[in-house]
PDB file of C-alpha atoms in Angstrom:
ATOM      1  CA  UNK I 233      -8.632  40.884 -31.641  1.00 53.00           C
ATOM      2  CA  UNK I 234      -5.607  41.406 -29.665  1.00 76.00           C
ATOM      3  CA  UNK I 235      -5.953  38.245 -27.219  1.00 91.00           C
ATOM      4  CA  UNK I 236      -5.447  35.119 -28.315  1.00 96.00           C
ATOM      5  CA  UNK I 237      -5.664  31.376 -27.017  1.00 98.00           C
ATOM      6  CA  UNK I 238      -2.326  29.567 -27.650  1.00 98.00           C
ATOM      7  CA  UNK I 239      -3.683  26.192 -28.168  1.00 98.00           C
ATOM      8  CA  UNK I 240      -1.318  23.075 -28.085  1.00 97.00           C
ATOM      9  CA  UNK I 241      -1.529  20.179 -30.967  1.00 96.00           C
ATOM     10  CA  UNK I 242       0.332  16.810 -30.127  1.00 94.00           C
ATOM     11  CA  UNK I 243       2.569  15.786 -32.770  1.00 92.00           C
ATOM     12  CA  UNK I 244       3.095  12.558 -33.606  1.00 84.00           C
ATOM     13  CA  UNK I 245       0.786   8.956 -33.706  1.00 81.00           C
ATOM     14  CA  UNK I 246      -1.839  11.681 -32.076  1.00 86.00           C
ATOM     15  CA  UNK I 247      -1.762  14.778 -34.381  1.00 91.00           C
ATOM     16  CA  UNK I 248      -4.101  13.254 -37.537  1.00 91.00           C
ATOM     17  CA  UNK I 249      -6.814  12.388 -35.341  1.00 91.00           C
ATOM     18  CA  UNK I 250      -6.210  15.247 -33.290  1.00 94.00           C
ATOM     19  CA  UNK I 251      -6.895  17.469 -36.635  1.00 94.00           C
ATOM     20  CA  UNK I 252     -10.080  15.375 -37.880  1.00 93.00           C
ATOM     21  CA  UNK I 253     -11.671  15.775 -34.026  1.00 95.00           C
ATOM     22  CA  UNK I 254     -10.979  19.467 -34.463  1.00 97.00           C
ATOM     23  CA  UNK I 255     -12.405  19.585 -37.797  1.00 96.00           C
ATOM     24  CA  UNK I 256     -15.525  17.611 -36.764  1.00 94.00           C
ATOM     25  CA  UNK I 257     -15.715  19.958 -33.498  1.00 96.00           C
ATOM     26  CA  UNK I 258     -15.422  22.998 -36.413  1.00 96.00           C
ATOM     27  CA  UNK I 259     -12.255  23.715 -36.367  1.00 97.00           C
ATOM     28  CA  UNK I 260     -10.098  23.228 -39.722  1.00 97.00           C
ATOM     29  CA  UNK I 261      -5.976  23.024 -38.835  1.00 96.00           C
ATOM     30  CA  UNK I 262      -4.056  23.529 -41.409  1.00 93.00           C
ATOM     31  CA  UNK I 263      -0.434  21.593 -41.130  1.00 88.00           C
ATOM     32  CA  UNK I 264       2.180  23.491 -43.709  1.00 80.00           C
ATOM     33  CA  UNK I 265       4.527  21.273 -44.448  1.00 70.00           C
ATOM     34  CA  UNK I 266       7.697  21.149 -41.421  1.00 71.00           C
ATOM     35  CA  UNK I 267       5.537  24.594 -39.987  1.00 77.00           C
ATOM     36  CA  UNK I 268       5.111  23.995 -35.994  1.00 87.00           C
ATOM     37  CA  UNK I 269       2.634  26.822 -36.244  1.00 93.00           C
ATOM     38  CA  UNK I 270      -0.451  25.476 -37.997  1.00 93.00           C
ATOM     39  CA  UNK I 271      -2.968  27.735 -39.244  1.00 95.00           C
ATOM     40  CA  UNK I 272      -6.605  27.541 -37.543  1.00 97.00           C
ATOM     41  CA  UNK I 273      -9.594  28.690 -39.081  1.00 97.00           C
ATOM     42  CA  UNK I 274      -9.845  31.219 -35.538  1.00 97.00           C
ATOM     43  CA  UNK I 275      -8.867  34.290 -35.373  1.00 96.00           C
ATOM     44  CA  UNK I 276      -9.027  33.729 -31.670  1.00 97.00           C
ATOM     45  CA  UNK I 277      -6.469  30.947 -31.638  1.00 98.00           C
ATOM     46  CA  UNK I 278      -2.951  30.614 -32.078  1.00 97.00           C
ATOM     47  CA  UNK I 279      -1.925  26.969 -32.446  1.00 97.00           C
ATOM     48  CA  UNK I 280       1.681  25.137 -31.815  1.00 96.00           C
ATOM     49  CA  UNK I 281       2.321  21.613 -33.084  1.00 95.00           C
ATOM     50  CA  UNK I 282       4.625  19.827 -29.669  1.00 93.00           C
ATOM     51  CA  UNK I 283       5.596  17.029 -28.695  1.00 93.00           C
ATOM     52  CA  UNK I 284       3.220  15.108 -26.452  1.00 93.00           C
ATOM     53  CA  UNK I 285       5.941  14.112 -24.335  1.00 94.00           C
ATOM     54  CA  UNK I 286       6.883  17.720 -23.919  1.00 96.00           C
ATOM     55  CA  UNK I 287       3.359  19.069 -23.951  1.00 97.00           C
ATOM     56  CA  UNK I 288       2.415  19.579 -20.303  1.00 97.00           C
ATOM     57  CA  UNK I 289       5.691  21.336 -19.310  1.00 97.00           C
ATOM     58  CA  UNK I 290       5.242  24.305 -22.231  1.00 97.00           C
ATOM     59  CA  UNK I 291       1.569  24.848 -20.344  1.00 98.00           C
ATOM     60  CA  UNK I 292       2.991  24.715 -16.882  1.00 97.00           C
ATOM     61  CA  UNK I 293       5.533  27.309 -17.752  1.00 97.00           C
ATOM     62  CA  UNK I 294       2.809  29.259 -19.423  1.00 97.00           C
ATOM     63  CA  UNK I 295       4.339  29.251 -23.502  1.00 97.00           C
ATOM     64  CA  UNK I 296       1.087  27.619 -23.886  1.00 98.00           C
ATOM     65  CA  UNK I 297      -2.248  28.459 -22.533  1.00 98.00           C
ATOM     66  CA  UNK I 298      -4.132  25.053 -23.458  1.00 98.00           C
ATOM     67  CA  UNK I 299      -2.752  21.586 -25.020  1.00 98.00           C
ATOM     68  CA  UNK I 300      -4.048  18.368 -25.742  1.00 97.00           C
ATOM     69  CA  UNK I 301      -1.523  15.636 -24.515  1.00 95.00           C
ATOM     70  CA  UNK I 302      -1.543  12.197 -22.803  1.00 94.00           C
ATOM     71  CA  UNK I 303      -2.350  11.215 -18.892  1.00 95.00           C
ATOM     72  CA  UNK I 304       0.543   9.474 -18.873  1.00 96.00           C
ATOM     73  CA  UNK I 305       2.918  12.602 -19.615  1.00 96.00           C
ATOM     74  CA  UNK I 306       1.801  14.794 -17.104  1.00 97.00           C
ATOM     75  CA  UNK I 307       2.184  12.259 -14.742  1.00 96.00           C
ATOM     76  CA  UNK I 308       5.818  11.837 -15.833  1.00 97.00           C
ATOM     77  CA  UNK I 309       6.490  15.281 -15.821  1.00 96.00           C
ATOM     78  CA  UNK I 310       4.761  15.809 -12.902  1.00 94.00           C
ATOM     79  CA  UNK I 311       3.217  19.083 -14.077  1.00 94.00           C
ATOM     80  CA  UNK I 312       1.241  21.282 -12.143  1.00 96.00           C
ATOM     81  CA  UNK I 313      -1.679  21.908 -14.562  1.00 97.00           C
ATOM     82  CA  UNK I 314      -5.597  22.080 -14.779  1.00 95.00           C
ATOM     83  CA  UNK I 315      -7.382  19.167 -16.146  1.00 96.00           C
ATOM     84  CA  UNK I 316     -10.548  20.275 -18.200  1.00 96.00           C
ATOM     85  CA  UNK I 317     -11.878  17.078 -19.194  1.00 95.00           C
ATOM     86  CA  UNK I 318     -10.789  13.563 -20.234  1.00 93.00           C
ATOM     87  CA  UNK I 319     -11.087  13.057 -23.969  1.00 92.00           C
ATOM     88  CA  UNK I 320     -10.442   9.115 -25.621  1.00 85.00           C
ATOM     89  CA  UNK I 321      -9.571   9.140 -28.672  1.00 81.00           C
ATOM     90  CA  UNK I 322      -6.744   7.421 -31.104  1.00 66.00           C
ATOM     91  CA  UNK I 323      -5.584   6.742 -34.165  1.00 58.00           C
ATOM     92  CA  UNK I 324      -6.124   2.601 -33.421  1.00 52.00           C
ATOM     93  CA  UNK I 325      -9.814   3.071 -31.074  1.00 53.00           C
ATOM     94  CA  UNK I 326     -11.981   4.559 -28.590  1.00 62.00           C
ATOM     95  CA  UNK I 327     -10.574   2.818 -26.108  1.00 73.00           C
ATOM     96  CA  UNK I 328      -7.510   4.384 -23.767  1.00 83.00           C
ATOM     97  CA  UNK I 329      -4.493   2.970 -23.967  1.00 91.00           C
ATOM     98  CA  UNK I 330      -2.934   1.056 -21.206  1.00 95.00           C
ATOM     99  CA  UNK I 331       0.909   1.271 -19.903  1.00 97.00           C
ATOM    100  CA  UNK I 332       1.988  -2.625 -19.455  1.00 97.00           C
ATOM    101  CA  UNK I 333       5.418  -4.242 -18.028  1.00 97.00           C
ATOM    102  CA  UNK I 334       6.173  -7.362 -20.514  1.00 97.00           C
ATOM    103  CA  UNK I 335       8.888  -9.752 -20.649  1.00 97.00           C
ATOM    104  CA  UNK I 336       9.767 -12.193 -23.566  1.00 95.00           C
ATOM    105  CA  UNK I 337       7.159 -15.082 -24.187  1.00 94.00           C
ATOM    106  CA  UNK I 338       9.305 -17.490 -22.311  1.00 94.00           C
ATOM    107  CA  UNK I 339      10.954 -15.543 -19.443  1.00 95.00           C
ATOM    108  CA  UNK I 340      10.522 -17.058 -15.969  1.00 95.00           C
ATOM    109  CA  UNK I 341       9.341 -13.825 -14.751  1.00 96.00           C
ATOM    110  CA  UNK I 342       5.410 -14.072 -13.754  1.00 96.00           C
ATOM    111  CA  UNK I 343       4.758 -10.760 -11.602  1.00 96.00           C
ATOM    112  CA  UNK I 344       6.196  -7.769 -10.974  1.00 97.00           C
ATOM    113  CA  UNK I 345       7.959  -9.094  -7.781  1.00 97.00           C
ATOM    114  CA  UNK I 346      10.208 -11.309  -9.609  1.00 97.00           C
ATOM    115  CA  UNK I 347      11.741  -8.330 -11.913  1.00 97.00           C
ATOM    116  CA  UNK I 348      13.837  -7.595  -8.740  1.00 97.00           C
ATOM    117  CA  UNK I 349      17.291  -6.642  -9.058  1.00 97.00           C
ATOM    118  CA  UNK I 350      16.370  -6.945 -13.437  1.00 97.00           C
ATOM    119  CA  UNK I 351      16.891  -3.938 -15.951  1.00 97.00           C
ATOM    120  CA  UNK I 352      14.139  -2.223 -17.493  1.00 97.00           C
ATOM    121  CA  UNK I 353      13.610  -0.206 -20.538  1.00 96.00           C
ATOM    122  CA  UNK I 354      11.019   2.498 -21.417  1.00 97.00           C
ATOM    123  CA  UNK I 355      10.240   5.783 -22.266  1.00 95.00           C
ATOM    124  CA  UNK I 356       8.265   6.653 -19.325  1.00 96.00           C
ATOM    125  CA  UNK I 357      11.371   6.431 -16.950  1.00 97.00           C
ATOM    126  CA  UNK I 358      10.349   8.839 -14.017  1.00 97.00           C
ATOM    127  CA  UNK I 359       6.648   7.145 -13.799  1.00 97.00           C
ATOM    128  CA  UNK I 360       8.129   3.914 -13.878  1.00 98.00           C
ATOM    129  CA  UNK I 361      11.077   4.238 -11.421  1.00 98.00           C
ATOM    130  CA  UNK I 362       8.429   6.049  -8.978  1.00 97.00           C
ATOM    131  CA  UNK I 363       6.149   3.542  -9.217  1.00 97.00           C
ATOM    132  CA  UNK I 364       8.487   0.189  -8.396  1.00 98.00           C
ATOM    133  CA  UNK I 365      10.139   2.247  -5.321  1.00 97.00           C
ATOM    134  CA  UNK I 366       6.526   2.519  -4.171  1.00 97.00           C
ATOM    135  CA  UNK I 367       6.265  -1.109  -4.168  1.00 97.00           C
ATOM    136  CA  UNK I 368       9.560  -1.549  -2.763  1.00 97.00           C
ATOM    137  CA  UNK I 369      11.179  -3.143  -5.712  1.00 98.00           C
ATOM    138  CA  UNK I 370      14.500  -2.787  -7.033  1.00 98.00           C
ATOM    139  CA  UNK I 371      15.193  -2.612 -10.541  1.00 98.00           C
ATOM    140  CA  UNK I 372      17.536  -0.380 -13.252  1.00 97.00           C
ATOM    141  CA  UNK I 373      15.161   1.732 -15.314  1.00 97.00           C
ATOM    142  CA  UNK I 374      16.732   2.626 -18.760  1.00 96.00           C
ATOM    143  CA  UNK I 375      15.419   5.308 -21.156  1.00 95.00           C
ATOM    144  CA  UNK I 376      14.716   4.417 -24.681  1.00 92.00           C
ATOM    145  CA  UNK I 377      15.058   6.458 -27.804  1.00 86.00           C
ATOM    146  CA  UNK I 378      12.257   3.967 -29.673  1.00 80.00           C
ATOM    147  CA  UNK I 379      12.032   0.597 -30.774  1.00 83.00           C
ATOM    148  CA  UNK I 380      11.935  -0.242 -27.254  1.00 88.00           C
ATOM    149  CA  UNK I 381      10.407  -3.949 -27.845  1.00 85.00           C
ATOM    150  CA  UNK I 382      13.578  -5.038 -29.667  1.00 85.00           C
ATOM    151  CA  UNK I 383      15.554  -4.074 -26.463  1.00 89.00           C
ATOM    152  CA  UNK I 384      14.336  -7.565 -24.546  1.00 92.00           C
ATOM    153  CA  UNK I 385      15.255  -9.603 -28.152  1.00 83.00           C
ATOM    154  CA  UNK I 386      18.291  -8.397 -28.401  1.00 86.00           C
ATOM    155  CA  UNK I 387      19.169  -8.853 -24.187  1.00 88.00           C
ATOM    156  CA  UNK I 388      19.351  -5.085 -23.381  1.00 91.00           C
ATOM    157  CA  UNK I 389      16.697  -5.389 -21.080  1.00 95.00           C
ATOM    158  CA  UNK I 390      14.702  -7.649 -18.714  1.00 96.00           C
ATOM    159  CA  UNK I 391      11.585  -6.151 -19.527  1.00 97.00           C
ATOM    160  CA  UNK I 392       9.903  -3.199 -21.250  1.00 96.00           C
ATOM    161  CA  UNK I 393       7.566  -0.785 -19.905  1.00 97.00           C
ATOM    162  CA  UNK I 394       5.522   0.301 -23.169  1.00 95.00           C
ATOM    163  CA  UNK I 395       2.045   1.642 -24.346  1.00 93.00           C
ATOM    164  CA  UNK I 396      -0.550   0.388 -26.177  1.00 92.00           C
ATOM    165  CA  UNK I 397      -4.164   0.125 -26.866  1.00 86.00           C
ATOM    166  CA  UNK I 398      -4.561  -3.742 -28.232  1.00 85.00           C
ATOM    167  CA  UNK I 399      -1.708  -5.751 -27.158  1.00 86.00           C
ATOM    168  CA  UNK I 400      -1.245  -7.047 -30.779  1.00 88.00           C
ATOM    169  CA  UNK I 401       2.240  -5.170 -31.703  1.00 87.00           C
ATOM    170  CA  UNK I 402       4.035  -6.437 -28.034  1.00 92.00           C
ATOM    171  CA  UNK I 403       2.367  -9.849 -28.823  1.00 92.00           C
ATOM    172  CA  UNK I 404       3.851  -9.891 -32.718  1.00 91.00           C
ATOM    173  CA  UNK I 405       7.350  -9.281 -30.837  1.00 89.00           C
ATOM    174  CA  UNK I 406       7.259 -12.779 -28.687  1.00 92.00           C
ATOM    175  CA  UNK I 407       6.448 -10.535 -25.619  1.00 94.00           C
ATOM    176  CA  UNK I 408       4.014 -11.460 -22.989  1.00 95.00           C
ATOM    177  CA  UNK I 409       2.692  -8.345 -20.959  1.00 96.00           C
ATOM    178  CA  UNK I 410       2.581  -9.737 -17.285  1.00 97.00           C
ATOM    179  CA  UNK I 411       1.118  -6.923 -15.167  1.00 97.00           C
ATOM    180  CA  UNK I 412      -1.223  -3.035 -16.533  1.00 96.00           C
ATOM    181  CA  UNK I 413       0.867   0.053 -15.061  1.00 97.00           C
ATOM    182  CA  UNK I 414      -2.012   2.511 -15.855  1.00 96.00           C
ATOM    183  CA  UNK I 415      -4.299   3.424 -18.393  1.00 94.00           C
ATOM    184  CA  UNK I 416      -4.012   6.827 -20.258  1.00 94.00           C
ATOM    185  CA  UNK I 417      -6.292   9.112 -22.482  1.00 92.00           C
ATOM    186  CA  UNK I 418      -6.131  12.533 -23.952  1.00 94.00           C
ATOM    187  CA  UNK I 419      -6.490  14.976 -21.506  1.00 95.00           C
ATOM    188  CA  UNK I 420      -7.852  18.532 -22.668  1.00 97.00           C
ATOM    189  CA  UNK I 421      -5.560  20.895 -20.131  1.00 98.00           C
ATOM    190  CA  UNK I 422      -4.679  24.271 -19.425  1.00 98.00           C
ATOM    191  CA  UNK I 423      -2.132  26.541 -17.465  1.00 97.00           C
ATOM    192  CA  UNK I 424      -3.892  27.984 -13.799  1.00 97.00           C
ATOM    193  CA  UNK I 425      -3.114  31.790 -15.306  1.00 97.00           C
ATOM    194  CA  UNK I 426      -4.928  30.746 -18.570  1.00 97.00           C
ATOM    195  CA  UNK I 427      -7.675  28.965 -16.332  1.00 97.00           C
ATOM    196  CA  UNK I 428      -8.253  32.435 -14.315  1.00 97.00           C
ATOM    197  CA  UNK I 429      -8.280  34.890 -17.469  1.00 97.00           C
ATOM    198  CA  UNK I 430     -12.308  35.106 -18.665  1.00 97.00           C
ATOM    199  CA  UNK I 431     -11.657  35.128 -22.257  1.00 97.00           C
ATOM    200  CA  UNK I 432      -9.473  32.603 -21.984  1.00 98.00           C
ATOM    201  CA  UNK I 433     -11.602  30.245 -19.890  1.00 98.00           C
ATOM    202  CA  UNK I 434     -14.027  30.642 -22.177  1.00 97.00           C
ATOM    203  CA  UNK I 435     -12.893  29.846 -25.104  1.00 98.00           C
ATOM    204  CA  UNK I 436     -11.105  26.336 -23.397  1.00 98.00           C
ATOM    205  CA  UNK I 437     -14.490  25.415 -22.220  1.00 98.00           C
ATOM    206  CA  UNK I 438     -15.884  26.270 -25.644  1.00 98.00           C
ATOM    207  CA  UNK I 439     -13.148  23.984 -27.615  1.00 98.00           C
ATOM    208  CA  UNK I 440     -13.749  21.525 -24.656  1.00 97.00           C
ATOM    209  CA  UNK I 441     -17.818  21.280 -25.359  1.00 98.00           C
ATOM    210  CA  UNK I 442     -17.690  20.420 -29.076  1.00 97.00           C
ATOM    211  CA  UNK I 443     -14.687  18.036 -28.961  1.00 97.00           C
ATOM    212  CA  UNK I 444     -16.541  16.340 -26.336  1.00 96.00           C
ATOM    213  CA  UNK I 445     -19.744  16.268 -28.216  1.00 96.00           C
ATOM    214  CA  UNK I 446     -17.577  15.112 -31.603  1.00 95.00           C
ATOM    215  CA  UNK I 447     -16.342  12.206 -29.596  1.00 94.00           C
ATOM    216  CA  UNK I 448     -19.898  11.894 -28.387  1.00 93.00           C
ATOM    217  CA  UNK I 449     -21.422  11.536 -31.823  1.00 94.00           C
ATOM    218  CA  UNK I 450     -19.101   8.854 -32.967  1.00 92.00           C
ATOM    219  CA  UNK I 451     -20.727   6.285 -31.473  1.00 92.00           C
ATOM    220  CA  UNK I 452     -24.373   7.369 -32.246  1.00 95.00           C
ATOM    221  CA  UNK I 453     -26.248   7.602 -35.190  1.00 96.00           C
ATOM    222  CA  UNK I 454     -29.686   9.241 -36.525  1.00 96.00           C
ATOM    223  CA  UNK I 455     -32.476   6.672 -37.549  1.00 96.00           C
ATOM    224  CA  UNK I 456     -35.740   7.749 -39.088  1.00 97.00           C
ATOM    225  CA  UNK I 457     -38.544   5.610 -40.265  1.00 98.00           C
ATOM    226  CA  UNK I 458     -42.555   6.147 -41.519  1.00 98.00           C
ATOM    227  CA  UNK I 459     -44.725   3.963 -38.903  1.00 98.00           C
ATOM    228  CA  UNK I 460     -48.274   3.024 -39.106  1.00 97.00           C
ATOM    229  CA  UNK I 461     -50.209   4.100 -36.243  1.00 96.00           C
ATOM    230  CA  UNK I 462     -51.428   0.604 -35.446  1.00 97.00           C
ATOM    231  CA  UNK I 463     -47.485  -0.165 -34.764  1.00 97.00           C
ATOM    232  CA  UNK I 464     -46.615   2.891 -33.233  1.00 97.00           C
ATOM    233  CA  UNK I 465     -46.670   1.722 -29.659  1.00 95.00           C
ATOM    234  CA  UNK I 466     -44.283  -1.274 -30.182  1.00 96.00           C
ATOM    235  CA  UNK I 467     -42.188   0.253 -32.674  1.00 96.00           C
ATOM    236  CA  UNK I 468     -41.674   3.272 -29.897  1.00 95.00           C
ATOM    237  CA  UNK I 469     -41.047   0.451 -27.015  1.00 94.00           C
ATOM    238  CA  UNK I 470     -38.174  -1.262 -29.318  1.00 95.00           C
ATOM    239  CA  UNK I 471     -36.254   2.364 -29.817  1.00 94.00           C
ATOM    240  CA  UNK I 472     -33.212   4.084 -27.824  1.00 87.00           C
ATOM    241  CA  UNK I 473     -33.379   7.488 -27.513  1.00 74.00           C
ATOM    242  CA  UNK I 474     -31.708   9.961 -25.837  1.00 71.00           C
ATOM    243  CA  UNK I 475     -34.651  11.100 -24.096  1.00 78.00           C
ATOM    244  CA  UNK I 476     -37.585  10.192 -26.018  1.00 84.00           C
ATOM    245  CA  UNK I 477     -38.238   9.537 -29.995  1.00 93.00           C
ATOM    246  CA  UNK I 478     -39.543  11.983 -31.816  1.00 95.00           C
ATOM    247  CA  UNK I 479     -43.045  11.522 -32.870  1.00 96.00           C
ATOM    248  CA  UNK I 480     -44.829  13.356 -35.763  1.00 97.00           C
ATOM    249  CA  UNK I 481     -48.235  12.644 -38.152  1.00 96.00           C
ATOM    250  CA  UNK I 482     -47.892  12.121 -41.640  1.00 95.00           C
ATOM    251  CA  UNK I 483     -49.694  14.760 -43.699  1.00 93.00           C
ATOM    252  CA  UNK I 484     -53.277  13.338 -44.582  1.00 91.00           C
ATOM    253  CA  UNK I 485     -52.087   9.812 -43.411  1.00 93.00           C
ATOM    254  CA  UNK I 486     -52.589   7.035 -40.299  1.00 95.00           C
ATOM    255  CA  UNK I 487     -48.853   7.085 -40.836  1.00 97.00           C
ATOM    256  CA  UNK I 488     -46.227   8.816 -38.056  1.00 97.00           C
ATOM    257  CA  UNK I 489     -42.424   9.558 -38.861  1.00 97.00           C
ATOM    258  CA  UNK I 490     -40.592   8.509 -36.247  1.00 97.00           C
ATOM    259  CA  UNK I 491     -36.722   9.243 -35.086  1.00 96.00           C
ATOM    260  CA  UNK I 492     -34.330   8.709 -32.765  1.00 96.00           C
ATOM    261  CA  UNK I 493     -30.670   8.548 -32.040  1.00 94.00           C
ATOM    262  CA  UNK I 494     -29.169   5.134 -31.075  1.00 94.00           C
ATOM    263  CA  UNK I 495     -25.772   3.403 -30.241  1.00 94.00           C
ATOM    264  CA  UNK I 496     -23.755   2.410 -33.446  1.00 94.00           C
ATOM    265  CA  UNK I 497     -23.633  -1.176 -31.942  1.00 94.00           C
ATOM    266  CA  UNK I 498     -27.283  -1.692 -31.925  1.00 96.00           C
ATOM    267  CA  UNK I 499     -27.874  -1.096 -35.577  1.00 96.00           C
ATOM    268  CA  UNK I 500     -27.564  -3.819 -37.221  1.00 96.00           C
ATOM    269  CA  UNK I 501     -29.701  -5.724 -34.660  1.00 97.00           C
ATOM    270  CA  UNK I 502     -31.983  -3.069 -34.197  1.00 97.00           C
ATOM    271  CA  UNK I 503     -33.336  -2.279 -38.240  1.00 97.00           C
ATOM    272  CA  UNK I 504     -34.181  -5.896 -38.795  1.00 97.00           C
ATOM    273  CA  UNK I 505     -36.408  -5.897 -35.792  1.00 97.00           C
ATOM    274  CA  UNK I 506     -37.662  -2.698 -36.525  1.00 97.00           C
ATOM    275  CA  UNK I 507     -38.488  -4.053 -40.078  1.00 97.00           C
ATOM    276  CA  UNK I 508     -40.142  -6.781 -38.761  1.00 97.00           C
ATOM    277  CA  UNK I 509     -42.979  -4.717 -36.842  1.00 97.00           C
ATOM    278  CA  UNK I 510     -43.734  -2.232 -39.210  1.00 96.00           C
ATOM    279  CA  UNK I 511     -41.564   0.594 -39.748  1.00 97.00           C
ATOM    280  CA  UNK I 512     -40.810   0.948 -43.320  1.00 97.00           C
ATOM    281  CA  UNK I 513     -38.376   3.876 -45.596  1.00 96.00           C
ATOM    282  CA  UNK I 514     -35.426   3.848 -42.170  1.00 98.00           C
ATOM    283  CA  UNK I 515     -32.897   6.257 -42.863  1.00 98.00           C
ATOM    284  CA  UNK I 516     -30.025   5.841 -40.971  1.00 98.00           C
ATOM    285  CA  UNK I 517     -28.003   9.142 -40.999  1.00 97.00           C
ATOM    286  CA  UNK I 518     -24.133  10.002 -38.802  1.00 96.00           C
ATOM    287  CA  UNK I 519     -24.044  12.738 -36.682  1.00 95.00           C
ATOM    288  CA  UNK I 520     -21.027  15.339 -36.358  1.00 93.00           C
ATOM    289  CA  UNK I 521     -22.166  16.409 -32.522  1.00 95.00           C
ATOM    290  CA  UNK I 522     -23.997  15.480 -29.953  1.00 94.00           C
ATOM    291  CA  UNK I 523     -24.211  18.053 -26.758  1.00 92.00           C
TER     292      UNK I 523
END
């Protein structure tokens, strides 16, 4: 096959849950050691380990076809790409991660309005600068190489402009985050000459469908039980389903096997009850996909 996908893998906090997703979508990455060239088990996909940060300009300028990177970085690059489809994941949760402004615990500073004329440090300097000038307040925005919650401690900054998904790590540094710049997720994306080649398209929308349905399955589970016919009806009424449980007869029996799929944070409210009105022999199984 002489066309090929060239497929972008964040490096970084992102790239070992960016791997297991793959592998759960069917996809096995290989990492060699310091290689930036992974191998894929694909023969229609070249991969390249980047940079998040970086990620969206190496698709805009076409050295990539297709990346995974953050919301947030194609904002600050400003990049002129196609979205395919959201995708939250992390290595902390399923939740997306938020951009905050914090101060230290016992600044005077209660709202964005009084960082006025104050210095600010953060990675995402063109976002941040953009979006204070579009509220009409002045303040010195400062890049920062890491470590950027040590820069209030140690007085090299006002305030910090700085991800995250639970608030726990600015929190363990005496900060207090005093206003949410924007929330950010993975973002599945492509160049618009990638986007416009069929084979191409294709196979983006294919790696877009089972990532999707990998993140899908995460949260749902497989339950099957053996239900006696007299407690069919209410055992059916108490259960999730996607559409509808399945329903079958037991071979020579009164009895029905029953299943479903249902919400991981049901479960353990769900089995008792379920217990408790007749089903008997539940099998709770994970699922890899959902579509």
């Amino acid at each position: 096959m002489n066309e090929k996908l060239k497929l972008g893998i964040p490096k970084g906090s992102l790239e070992s849950a960016t791997i297991a997703l793959f592998k759960r979508s069917g996809w096995n990455i290989n990492v060699n050691g310091r290689s930036y060239f992974p191998e894929i088990n694909d023969d229609a996909i070249d991969c390249a380990i980047c940079r998040a940060q970086e990620m969206s300009i190496y698709v805009e300028n076409e050295t990539l076809d297709a990346a995974l990177t953050g919301k947030d970085w194609i904002a600050e690059n400003s990049s002129d790409v196609h979205v395919i489809t959201d995708l939250v994941y992390s290595k902390v949760s399923s939740r997306p991660a938020k951009w905050v402004i914090a101060v230290a615990y016992d600044s005077p500073v209660k709202n964005i309005e009084d960082l006025e004329g104050k210095k600010i440090s953060t990675e995402l300097v063109k976002y941040t600068k953009k979006y204070f000038k579009e509220r009409n307040i002045n303040v010195t925005v400062e890049f920062s190489w890491g470590a950027t919650e040590a820069k209030i401690v140690s007085g090299l900054a006002d305030a910090i402009v700085e991800v995250t998904e639970t608030g726990s790590t600015i929190k363990a540094h005496g900060l207090r985050i005093i206003h949410e710049m924007m929330q950010t997720n993975t973002q599945l994306i492509a160049n618009h000459k990638a986007w416009e080649n069929k084979f191409k398209r294709e196979k983006i929308e294919q790696i877009a469908l089972l990532l999707k349905g990998a993140l899908l399955a995460e949260k749902l589970v497989g339950l099957k039980m053996n239900v006696p016919k007299e407690r069919l009806e209410k055992i059916v009424s108490l259960l999730p389903s996607l559409n509808a449980p399945t329903v079958s007869s037991l071979y020579q029996s009164t009895w029905f096997s029953v299943e479903t799929v249902a919400h991981v944070n049901i479960i353990r409210d769900l089995i008792p009850e379920l217990l408790k009105n007749g089903a008997e022999g539940i099998i709770e199984y994970p699922l890899n996909k959902v579509i």
